PDB file of C-alpha atoms in Angstrom:
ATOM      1  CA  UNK A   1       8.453  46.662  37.237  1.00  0.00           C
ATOM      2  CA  UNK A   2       6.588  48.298  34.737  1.00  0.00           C
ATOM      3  CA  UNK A   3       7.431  49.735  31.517  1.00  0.00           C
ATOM      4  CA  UNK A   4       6.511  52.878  30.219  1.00  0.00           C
ATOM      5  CA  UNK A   5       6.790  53.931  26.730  1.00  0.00           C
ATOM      6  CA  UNK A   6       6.449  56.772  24.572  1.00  0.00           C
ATOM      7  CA  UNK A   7       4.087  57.891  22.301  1.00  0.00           C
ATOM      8  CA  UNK A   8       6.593  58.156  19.614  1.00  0.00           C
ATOM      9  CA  UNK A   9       7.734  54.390  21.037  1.00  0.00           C
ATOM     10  CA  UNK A  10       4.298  53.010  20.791  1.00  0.00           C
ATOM     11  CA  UNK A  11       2.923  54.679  17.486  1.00  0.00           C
ATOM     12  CA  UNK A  12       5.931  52.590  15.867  1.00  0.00           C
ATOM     13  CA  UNK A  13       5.330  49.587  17.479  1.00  0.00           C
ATOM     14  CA  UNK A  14       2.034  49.666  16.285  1.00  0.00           C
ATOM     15  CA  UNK A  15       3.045  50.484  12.551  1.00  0.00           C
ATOM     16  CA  UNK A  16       5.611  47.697  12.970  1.00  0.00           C
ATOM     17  CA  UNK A  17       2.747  45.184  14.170  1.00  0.00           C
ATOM     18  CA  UNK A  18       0.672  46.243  11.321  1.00  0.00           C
ATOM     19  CA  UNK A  19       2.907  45.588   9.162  1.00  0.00           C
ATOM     20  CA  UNK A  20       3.755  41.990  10.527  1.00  0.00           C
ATOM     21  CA  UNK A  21       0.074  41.311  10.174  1.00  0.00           C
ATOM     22  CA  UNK A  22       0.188  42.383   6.776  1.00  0.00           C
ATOM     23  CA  UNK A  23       3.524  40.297   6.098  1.00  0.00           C
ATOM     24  CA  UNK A  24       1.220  37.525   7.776  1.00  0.00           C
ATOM     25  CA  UNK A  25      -2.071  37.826   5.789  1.00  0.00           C
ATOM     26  CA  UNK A  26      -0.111  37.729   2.591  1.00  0.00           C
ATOM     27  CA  UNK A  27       2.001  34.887   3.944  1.00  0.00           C
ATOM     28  CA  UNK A  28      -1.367  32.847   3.802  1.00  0.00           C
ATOM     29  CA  UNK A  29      -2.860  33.718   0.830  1.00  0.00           C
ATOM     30  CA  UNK A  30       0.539  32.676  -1.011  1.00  0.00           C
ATOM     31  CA  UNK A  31       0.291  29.428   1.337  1.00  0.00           C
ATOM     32  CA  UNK A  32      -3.277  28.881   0.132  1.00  0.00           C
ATOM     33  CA  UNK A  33      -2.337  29.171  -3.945  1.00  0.00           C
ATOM     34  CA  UNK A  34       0.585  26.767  -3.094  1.00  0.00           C
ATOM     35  CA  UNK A  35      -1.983  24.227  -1.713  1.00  0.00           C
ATOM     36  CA  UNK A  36      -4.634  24.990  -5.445  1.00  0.00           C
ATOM     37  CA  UNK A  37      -1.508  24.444  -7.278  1.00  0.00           C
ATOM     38  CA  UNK A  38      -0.398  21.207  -5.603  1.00  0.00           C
ATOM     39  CA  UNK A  39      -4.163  20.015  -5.795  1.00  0.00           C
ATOM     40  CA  UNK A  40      -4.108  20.707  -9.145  1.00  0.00           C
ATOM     41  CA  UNK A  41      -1.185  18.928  -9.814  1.00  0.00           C
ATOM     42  CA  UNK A  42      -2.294  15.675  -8.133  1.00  0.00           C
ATOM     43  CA  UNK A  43      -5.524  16.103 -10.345  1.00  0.00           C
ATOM     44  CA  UNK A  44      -3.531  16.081 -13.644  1.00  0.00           C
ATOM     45  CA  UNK A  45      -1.031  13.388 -11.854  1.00  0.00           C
ATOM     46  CA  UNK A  46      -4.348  10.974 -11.154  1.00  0.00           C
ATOM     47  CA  UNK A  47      -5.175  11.575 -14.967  1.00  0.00           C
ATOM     48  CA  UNK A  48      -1.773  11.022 -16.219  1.00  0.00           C
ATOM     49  CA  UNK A  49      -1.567   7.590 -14.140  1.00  0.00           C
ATOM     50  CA  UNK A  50      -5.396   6.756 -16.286  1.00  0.00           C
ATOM     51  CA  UNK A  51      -4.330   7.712 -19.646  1.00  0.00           C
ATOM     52  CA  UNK A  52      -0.665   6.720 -20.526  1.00  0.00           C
ATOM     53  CA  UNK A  53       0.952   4.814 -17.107  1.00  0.00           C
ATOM     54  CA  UNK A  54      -2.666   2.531 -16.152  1.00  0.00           C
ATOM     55  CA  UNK A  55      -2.776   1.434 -20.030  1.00  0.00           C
ATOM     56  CA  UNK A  56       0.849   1.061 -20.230  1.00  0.00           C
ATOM     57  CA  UNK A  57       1.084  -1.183 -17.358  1.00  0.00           C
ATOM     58  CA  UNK A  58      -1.830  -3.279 -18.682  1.00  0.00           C
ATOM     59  CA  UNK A  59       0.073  -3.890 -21.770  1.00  0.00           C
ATOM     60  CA  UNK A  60       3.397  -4.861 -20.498  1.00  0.00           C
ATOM     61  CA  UNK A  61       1.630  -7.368 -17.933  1.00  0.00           C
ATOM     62  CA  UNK A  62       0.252  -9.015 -20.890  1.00  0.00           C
ATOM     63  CA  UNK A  63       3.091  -8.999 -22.563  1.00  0.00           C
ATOM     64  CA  UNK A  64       5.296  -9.954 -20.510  1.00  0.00           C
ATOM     65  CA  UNK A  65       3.619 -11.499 -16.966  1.00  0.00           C
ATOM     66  CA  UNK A  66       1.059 -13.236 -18.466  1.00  0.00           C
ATOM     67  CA  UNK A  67       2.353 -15.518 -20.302  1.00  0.00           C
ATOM     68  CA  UNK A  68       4.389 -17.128 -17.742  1.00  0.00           C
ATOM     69  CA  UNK A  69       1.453 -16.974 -15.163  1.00  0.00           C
ATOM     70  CA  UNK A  70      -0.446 -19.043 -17.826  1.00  0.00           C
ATOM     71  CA  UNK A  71       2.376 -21.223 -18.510  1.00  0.00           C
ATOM     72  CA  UNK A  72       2.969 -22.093 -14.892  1.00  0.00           C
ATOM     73  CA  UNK A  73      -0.983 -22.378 -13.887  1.00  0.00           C
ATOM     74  CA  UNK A  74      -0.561 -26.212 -14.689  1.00  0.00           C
ATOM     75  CA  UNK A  75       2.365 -26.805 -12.305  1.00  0.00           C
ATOM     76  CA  UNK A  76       0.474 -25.049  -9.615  1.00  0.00           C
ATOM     77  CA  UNK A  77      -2.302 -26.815 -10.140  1.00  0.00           C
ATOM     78  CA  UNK A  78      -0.728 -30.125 -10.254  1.00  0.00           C
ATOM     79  CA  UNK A  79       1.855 -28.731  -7.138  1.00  0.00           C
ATOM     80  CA  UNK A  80      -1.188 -27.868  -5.324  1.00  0.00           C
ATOM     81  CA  UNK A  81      -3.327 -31.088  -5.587  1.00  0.00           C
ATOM     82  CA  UNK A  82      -0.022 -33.236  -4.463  1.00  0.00           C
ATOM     83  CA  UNK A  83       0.075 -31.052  -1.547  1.00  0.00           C
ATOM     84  CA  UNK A  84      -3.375 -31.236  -0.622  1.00  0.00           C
ATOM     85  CA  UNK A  85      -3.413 -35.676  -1.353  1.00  0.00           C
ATOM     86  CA  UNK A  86       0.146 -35.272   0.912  1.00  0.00           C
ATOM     87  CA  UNK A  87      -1.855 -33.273   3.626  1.00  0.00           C
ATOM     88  CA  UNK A  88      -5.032 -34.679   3.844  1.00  0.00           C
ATOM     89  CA  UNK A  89      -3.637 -38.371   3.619  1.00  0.00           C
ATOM     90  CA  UNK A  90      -0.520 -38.518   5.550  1.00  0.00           C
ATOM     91  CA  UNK A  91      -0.296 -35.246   8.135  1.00  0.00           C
ATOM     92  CA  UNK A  92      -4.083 -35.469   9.218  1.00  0.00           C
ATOM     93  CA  UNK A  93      -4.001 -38.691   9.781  1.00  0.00           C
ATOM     94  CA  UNK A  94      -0.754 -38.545  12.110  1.00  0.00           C
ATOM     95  CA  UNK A  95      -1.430 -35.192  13.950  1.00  0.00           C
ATOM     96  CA  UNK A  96      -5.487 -37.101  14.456  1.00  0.00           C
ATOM     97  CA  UNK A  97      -3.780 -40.347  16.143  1.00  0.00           C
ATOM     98  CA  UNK A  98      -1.142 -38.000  18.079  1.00  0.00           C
ATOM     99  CA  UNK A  99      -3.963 -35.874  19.358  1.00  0.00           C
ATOM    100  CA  UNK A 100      -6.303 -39.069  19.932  1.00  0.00           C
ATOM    101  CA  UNK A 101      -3.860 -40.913  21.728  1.00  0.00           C
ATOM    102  CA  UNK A 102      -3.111 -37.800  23.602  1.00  0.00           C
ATOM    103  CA  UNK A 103      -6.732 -36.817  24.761  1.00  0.00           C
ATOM    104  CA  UNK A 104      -7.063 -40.659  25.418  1.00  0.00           C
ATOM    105  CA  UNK A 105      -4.330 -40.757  28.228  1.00  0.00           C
ATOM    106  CA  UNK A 106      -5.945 -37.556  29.587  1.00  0.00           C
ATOM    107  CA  UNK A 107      -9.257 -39.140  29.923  1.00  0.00           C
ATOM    108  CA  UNK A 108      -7.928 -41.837  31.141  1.00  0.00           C
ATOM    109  CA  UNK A 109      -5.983 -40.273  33.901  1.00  0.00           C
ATOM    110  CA  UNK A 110      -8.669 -37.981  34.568  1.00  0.00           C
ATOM    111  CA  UNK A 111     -10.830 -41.374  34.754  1.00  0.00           C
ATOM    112  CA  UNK A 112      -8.652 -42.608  37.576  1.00  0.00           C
ATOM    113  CA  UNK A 113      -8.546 -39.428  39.687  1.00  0.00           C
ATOM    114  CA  UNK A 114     -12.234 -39.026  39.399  1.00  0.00           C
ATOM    115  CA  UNK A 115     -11.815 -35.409  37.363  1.00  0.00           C
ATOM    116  CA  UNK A 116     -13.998 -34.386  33.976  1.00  0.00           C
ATOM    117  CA  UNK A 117     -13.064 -35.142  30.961  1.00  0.00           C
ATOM    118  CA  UNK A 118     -12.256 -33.353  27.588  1.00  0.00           C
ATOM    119  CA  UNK A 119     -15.022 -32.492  25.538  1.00  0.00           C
ATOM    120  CA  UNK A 120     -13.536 -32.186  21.873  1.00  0.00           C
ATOM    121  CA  UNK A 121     -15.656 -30.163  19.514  1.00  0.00           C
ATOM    122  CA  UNK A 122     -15.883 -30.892  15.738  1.00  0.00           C
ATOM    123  CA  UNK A 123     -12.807 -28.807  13.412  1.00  0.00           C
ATOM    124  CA  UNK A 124     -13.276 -25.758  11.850  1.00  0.00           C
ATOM    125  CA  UNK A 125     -13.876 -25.126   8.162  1.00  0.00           C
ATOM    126  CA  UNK A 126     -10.844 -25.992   6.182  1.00  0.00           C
ATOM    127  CA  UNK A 127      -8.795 -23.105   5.060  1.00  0.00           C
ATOM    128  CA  UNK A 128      -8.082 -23.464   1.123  1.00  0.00           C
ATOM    129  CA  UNK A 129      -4.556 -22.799  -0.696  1.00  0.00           C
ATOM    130  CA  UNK A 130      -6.628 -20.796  -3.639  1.00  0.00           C
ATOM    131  CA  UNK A 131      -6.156 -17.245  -1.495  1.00  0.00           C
ATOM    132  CA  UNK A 132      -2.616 -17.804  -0.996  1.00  0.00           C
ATOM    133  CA  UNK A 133      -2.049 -18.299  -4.835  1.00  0.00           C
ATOM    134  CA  UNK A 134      -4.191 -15.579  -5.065  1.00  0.00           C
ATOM    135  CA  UNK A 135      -1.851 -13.225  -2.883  1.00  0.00           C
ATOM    136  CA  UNK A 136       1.405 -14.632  -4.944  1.00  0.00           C
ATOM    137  CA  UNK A 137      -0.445 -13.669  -8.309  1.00  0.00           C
ATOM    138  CA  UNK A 138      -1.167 -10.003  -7.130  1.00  0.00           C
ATOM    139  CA  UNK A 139       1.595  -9.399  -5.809  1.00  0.00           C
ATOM    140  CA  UNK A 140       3.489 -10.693  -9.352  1.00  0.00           C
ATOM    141  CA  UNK A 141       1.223  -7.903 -10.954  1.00  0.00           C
ATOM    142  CA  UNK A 142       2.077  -5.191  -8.690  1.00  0.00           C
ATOM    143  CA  UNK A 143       6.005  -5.558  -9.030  1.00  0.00           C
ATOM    144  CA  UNK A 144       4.918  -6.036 -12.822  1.00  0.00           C
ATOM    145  CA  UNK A 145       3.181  -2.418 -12.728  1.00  0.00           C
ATOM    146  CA  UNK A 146       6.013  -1.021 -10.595  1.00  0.00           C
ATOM    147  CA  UNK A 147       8.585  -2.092 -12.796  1.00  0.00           C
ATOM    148  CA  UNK A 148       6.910  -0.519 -15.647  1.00  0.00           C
ATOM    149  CA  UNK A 149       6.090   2.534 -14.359  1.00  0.00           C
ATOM    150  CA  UNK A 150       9.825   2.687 -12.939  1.00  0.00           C
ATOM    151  CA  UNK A 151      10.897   2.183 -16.252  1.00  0.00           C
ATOM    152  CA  UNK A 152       8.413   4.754 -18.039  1.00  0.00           C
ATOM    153  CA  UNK A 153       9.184   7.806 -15.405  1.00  0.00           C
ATOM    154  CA  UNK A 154      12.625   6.918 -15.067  1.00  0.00           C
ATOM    155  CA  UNK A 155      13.784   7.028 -18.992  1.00  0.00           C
ATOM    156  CA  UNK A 156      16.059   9.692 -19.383  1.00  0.00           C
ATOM    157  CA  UNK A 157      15.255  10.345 -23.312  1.00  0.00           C
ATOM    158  CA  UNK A 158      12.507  12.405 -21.771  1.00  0.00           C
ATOM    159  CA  UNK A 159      14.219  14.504 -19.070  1.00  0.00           C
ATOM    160  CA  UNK A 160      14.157  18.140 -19.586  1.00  0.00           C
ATOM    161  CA  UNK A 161      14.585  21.348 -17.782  1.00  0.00           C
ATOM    162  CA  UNK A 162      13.043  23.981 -18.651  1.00  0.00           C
ATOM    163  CA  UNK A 163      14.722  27.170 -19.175  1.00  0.00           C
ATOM    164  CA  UNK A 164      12.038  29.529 -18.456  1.00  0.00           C
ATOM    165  CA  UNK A 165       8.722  29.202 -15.988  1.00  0.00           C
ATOM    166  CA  UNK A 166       6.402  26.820 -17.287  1.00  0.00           C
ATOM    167  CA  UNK A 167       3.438  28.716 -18.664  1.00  0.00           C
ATOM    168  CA  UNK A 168      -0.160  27.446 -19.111  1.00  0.00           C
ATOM    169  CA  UNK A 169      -0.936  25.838 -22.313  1.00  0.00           C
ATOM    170  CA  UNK A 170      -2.989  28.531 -24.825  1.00  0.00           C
ATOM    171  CA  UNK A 171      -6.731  26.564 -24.510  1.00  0.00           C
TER     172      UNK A 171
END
């Protein structure tokens, strides 16, 4: 089936597609200054966050973090080297004699049915406690930042609407 239209019929559908193009086409260029404006407005948001929120948070971790992460540096420290004497002087020693006896009664079975035995290689370098105090102290500072920047975007002393469109500040 085919259909056959007038001239009349197609000279309007052709005005009508121009105009959709048109509709299009200006559709995108409105879609393009929305995307400048939002880039501009993450530029002044990343110099916002340097001047007054990265300062800011700097301050009230010093002020207020920092003085119990220096206060409780000796406790860890002293926490940390009981841990360690614990573990290298009491769990070593018994996991080393379970394992021992363990690979013992293996070679020794293995012995007796003529089989190979276990080859044990030497351990692997000793993981340290330092980068999991490291992990606890960062992420004390970034709750200490978040908290602060809550608190700074979230005070509602500054909250205003503004009554007109915002215009561009005279330069």
């Amino acid at each position: 089936m085919s259909v056959n239209l007038s001239r009349k019929r197609k000279k309007e559908l052709r005005k009508l597609q121009g105009t959709a193009n048109q509709v299009l086409e200006a559709q995108r260029a409105v879609a393009s200054q929305a995307a400048d404006v939002a880039r501009a407005a993450g530029r002044q948001l990343g110099a916002i966050n340097q001047e007054v929120l990265a300062p800011e948070a700097r301050k009230k971790y010093h002020e207020y973090v920092e003085p119990y992460v220096d206060r409780a540096a000796p406790y860890v420290r002293d926490g940390y080297g009981k841990s360690k004497k614990f573990f290298d002087n009491r769990v070593i020693p018994a996991a080393g004699g379970a394992v021992g006896r363990a690979l013992g009664a293996y070679d020794a079975t293995a012995a007796k049915l003529g089989k190979r035995q276990l080859i044990v290689e030497p351990p692997k370098k000793k993981s340290s406690a330092g980068a999991v105090i490291a992990a606890v102290l960062g992420i004390a500072a970034a709750v200490g930042i978040f908290v602060v920047a809550w608190k700074t975007l979230s005070a509602e002393d500054e909250l205003w609407v503004a009554d007109e469109a915002v215009a561009a500040p005279d330069a």
